[in-house]
GROMACS .gro file of C-alpha atoms in nm:
model
  225
    1MET     CA    1  -0.852   1.529  -0.651
    2LYS     CA    2  -0.555   1.547  -0.885
    3VAL     CA    3  -0.225   1.387  -0.783
    4GLU     CA    4   0.105   1.541  -0.894
    5LEU     CA    5   0.428   1.349  -0.823
    6ARG     CA    6   0.769   1.511  -0.791
    7HIS     CA    7   1.120   1.416  -0.671
    8ASN     CA    8   1.054   1.065  -0.800
    9PRO     CA    9   1.158   0.792  -0.808
   10SER     CA   10   1.382   0.784  -0.499
   11SER     CA   11   1.229   1.051  -0.273
   12THR     CA   12   0.882   1.105  -0.415
   13VAL     CA   13   0.636   1.356  -0.275
   14ALA     CA   14   0.272   1.345  -0.389
   15ARG     CA   15   0.080   1.671  -0.411
   16CYS     CA   16  -0.295   1.617  -0.375
   17VAL     CA   17  -0.457   1.912  -0.551
   18LEU     CA   18  -0.808   1.972  -0.417
   19ALA     CA   19  -1.112   2.162  -0.541
   20GLY     CA   20  -1.292   2.404  -0.310
   21GLY     CA   21  -1.429   2.219  -0.006
   22GLU     CA   22  -1.285   1.886  -0.122
   23PRO     CA   23  -1.139   1.656   0.148
   24VAL     CA   24  -0.854   1.406   0.128
   25ARG     CA   25  -0.788   1.132   0.384
   26VAL     CA   26  -0.423   1.094   0.480
   27GLU     CA   27  -0.227   0.845   0.689
   28SER     CA   28  -0.137   1.003   1.022
   29GLY     CA   29   0.209   1.163   1.002
   30ALA     CA   30   0.231   1.148   0.621
   31MET     CA   31   0.161   1.518   0.559
   32VAL     CA   32   0.466   1.716   0.446
   33ALA     CA   33   0.303   2.057   0.383
   34HIS     CA   34  -0.025   2.215   0.272
   35SER     CA   35  -0.143   2.542   0.123
   36ALA     CA   36  -0.297   2.826   0.322
   37GLY     CA   37  -0.650   2.779   0.453
   38VAL     CA   38  -0.654   2.398   0.442
   39SER     CA   39  -0.820   2.262   0.758
   40LEU     CA   40  -0.729   1.944   0.944
   41GLU     CA   41  -0.939   1.701   1.144
   42ALA     CA   42  -0.794   1.383   1.295
   43LYS     CA   43  -1.024   1.107   1.410
   44ALA     CA   44  -1.067   0.731   1.423
   45GLU     CA   45  -1.224   0.684   1.082
   46GLY     CA   46  -1.535   0.466   1.114
   47GLY     CA   47  -1.524   0.477   1.494
   48ILE     CA   48  -1.306   0.327   1.765
   49LEU     CA   49  -1.342  -0.036   1.652
   50ALA     CA   50  -1.250   0.051   1.294
   51GLY     CA   51  -0.951   0.248   1.422
   52LEU     CA   52  -0.836  -0.047   1.630
   53LYS     CA   53  -0.870  -0.283   1.335
   54ARG     CA   54  -0.675  -0.045   1.115
   55SER     CA   55  -0.391   0.000   1.363
   56MET     CA   56  -0.365  -0.349   1.517
   57LEU     CA   57  -0.448  -0.562   1.215
   58SER     CA   58  -0.355  -0.358   0.909
   59GLY     CA   59  -0.045  -0.181   1.036
   60GLU     CA   60  -0.183   0.170   0.981
   61SER     CA   61  -0.245   0.452   1.229
   62PHE     CA   62  -0.538   0.447   1.469
   63PHE     CA   63  -0.626   0.801   1.359
   64VAL     CA   64  -0.681   0.920   1.002
   65SER     CA   65  -0.617   1.284   0.912
   66THR     CA   66  -0.874   1.453   0.689
   67PHE     CA   67  -0.755   1.770   0.516
   68THR     CA   68  -1.022   1.990   0.356
   69ALA     CA   69  -0.949   2.265   0.106
   70PRO     CA   70  -1.096   2.616   0.151
   71GLN     CA   71  -1.341   2.764  -0.099
   72GLN     CA   72  -1.067   2.864  -0.343
   73GLY     CA   73  -0.913   2.515  -0.339
   74GLY     CA   74  -0.571   2.407  -0.218
   75TRP     CA   75  -0.318   2.127  -0.196
   76VAL     CA   76  -0.166   1.881   0.050
   77ASP     CA   77   0.180   1.725   0.007
   78VAL     CA   78   0.223   1.370   0.142
   79ALA     CA   79   0.512   1.123   0.156
   80PRO     CA   80   0.585   0.777   0.304
   81SER     CA   81   0.831   0.710   0.587
   82LEU     CA   82   1.072   0.502   0.378
   83PRO     CA   83   1.257   0.642   0.074
   84GLY     CA   84   1.106   0.542  -0.256
   85ASP     CA   85   0.846   0.605  -0.520
   86MET     CA   86   0.472   0.671  -0.505
   87LEU     CA   87   0.179   0.596  -0.732
   88ALA     CA   88  -0.175   0.725  -0.778
   89LEU     CA   89  -0.371   0.400  -0.804
   90GLN     CA   90  -0.701   0.428  -0.991
   91ILE     CA   91  -0.990   0.257  -0.810
   92GLY     CA   92  -1.315   0.178  -0.991
   93PRO     CA   93  -1.646   0.025  -0.877
   94ASP     CA   94  -1.557  -0.298  -1.056
   95ARG     CA   95  -1.188  -0.299  -0.961
   96PRO     CA   96  -1.111  -0.292  -0.587
   97TYR     CA   97  -0.754  -0.346  -0.470
   98PHE     CA   98  -0.585  -0.511  -0.174
   99ILE     CA   99  -0.305  -0.291  -0.035
  100SER     CA  100  -0.038  -0.448   0.183
  101ARG     CA  101   0.048  -0.313   0.527
  102GLY     CA  102   0.220   0.025   0.516
  103GLY     CA  103   0.141   0.096   0.151
  104TRP     CA  104  -0.155   0.331   0.189
  105ILE     CA  105  -0.072   0.703   0.214
  106ALA     CA  106  -0.390   0.891   0.112
  107ASN     CA  107  -0.717   0.857  -0.078
  108SER     CA  108  -0.977   1.076  -0.242
  109THR     CA  109  -1.323   1.115  -0.095
  110GLY     CA  110  -1.490   0.868  -0.336
  111VAL     CA  111  -1.275   0.576  -0.216
  112GLN     CA  112  -1.348   0.363   0.091
  113VAL     CA  113  -1.044   0.212   0.261
  114GLU     CA  114  -1.104  -0.053   0.527
  115SER     CA  115  -0.916  -0.332   0.700
  116LYS     CA  116  -0.943  -0.662   0.516
  117TRP     CA  117  -0.825  -1.017   0.564
  118GLY     CA  118  -0.601  -1.078   0.266
  119GLY     CA  119  -0.621  -1.454   0.288
  120PHE     CA  120  -0.438  -1.716   0.491
  121ALA     CA  121  -0.153  -1.691   0.244
  122ASN     CA  122  -0.069  -1.336   0.348
  123LEU     CA  123  -0.034  -1.440   0.710
  124PHE     CA  124   0.273  -1.639   0.612
  125GLY     CA  125   0.402  -1.366   0.383
  126GLY     CA  126   0.563  -1.191   0.677
  127GLU     CA  127   0.343  -0.885   0.637
  128GLY     CA  128   0.045  -1.006   0.840
  129GLY     CA  129  -0.281  -1.150   0.717
  130PHE     CA  130  -0.457  -0.813   0.718
  131GLY     CA  131  -0.412  -0.520   0.486
  132LEU     CA  132  -0.647  -0.263   0.338
  133ARG     CA  133  -0.926  -0.301   0.084
  134ALA     CA  134  -0.971   0.005  -0.137
  135SER     CA  135  -1.303   0.025  -0.321
  136GLY     CA  136  -1.533   0.285  -0.472
  137GLN     CA  137  -1.435   0.546  -0.731
  138GLY     CA  138  -1.126   0.766  -0.721
  139GLU     CA  139  -0.757   0.747  -0.638
  140VAL     CA  140  -0.540   0.598  -0.367
  141VAL     CA  141  -0.188   0.730  -0.316
  142VAL     CA  142   0.043   0.434  -0.251
  143GLY     CA  143   0.401   0.457  -0.125
  144VAL     CA  144   0.672   0.196  -0.178
  145PHE     CA  145   1.024   0.122  -0.058
  146GLY     CA  146   1.246   0.168  -0.363
  147ALA     CA  147   1.093   0.189  -0.710
  148ILE     CA  148   0.756   0.070  -0.837
  149ASP     CA  149   0.709  -0.215  -1.080
  150VAL     CA  150   0.366  -0.274  -1.230
  151ILE     CA  151   0.288  -0.616  -1.379
  152ASP     CA  152  -0.026  -0.657  -1.589
  153LEU     CA  153  -0.105  -1.024  -1.636
  154ALA     CA  154  -0.302  -1.156  -1.931
  155PRO     CA  155  -0.566  -1.427  -1.872
  156GLY     CA  156  -0.387  -1.742  -1.757
  157GLU     CA  157  -0.045  -1.572  -1.741
  158PRO     CA  158   0.150  -1.662  -1.423
  159VAL     CA  159   0.420  -1.478  -1.227
  160THR     CA  160   0.606  -1.560  -0.906
  161ILE     CA  161   0.685  -1.278  -0.662
  162ASP     CA  162   0.858  -1.268  -0.324
  163THR     CA  163   0.599  -1.188  -0.060
  164GLY     CA  164   0.790  -0.892   0.085
  165HIS     CA  165   0.787  -0.711  -0.249
  166VAL     CA  166   0.411  -0.718  -0.310
  167VAL     CA  167   0.251  -0.377  -0.247
  168ALA     CA  168  -0.098  -0.413  -0.395
  169TYR     CA  169  -0.298  -0.634  -0.625
  170ASP     CA  170  -0.626  -0.642  -0.809
  171LEU     CA  171  -0.871  -0.834  -0.590
  172ALA     CA  172  -0.998  -1.026  -0.893
  173ILE     CA  173  -0.661  -1.190  -0.943
  174ARG     CA  174  -0.594  -1.549  -0.836
  175PHE     CA  175  -0.294  -1.640  -0.619
  176THR     CA  176  -0.142  -1.910  -0.403
  177ILE     CA  177   0.160  -1.914  -0.172
  178ARG     CA  178   0.441  -2.164  -0.139
  179ARG     CA  179   0.803  -2.205  -0.037
  180ALA     CA  180   1.050  -2.065  -0.287
  181VAL     CA  181   1.182  -2.421  -0.335
  182SER     CA  182   0.863  -2.625  -0.338
  183GLY     CA  183   0.837  -2.869  -0.050
  184ARG     CA  184   1.196  -2.821   0.064
  185SER     CA  185   1.236  -2.589   0.363
  186LEU     CA  186   1.614  -2.633   0.387
  187GLN     CA  187   1.668  -2.549   0.022
  188SER     CA  188   1.446  -2.241   0.058
  189LEU     CA  189   1.657  -2.131   0.353
  190LYS     CA  190   1.984  -2.191   0.165
  191SER     CA  191   1.859  -1.992  -0.132
  192GLY     CA  192   1.797  -1.689   0.087
  193GLU     CA  193   1.433  -1.689  -0.020
  194GLY     CA  194   1.139  -1.783   0.197
  195LEU     CA  195   0.784  -1.769   0.064
  196VAL     CA  196   0.657  -1.654  -0.271
  197PHE     CA  197   0.324  -1.572  -0.430
  198ASP     CA  198   0.216  -1.739  -0.754
  199PHE     CA  199  -0.025  -1.496  -0.921
  200VAL     CA  200  -0.231  -1.593  -1.226
  201GLY     CA  201  -0.395  -1.333  -1.451
  202PRO     CA  202  -0.593  -1.153  -1.552
  203GLY     CA  203  -0.507  -0.874  -1.314
  204ARG     CA  204  -0.251  -0.620  -1.198
  205VAL     CA  205   0.016  -0.655  -0.929
  206LEU     CA  206   0.223  -0.367  -0.788
  207LEU     CA  207   0.572  -0.443  -0.659
  208GLN     CA  208   0.836  -0.253  -0.465
  209THR     CA  209   1.200  -0.311  -0.561
  210ARG     CA  210   1.313  -0.320  -0.198
  211ASN     CA  211   1.182  -0.535   0.088
  212PRO     CA  212   1.108  -0.335   0.409
  213SER     CA  213   1.125  -0.644   0.633
  214ALA     CA  214   1.461  -0.747   0.490
  215PHE     CA  215   1.590  -0.392   0.537
  216ALA     CA  216   1.472  -0.389   0.899
  217SER     CA  217   1.649  -0.721   0.963
  218TRP     CA  218   1.968  -0.592   0.805
  219THR     CA  219   1.952  -0.270   1.010
  220ALA     CA  220   1.904  -0.469   1.331
  221SER     CA  221   2.199  -0.697   1.253
  222VAL     CA  222   2.427  -0.402   1.181
  223SER     CA  223   2.319  -0.222   1.499
  224SER     CA  224   2.370  -0.529   1.715
  225GLY     CA  225   2.707  -0.601   1.555
   0.00000   0.00000   0.00000
């Protein structure tokens, strides 16, 4: 699978170009268009229990759509629900990634994507303790709200990131969670910040420049006002 991005960075669409007979797994509802002859099958990937875990715990759809190219090859265009950028994340056997809820859009056939407990820290990050673990060999198409920032940390290098802006991270990376103002809940509240991740390299972290939860809260306040 080859991924071609266009209309980026604010309204990105990813075109997954497929060889003859090659499948691509896509989040339900993320397909924008596909070429002639591409077939579609929707099912609970991994069975009913896996589908329930994916939908109830990881924030993804119960069903996964599998598009398969005809003999001459084809393409499938995919896009996230929120406006923003997309990225083709390279997954290797020695470099699995944790993807936060709502970030996964599609993956090539050599990648396994399954629900994973992201650690007790994530439970208090406002995004739920579960996300998706992407492993194997190939590419995962990730969508973000806003633009993408990629931070590559050297060994021992630290960075602090608001929990709502973390999209994905290298599973080899070390992290902890804390209040934005350590040990002082009132000061954290006054600052407008809540909880943050402290990551320590080596490893890669993907960020989104906008916070979906904050946007949802703002939308709700405007609607109610």
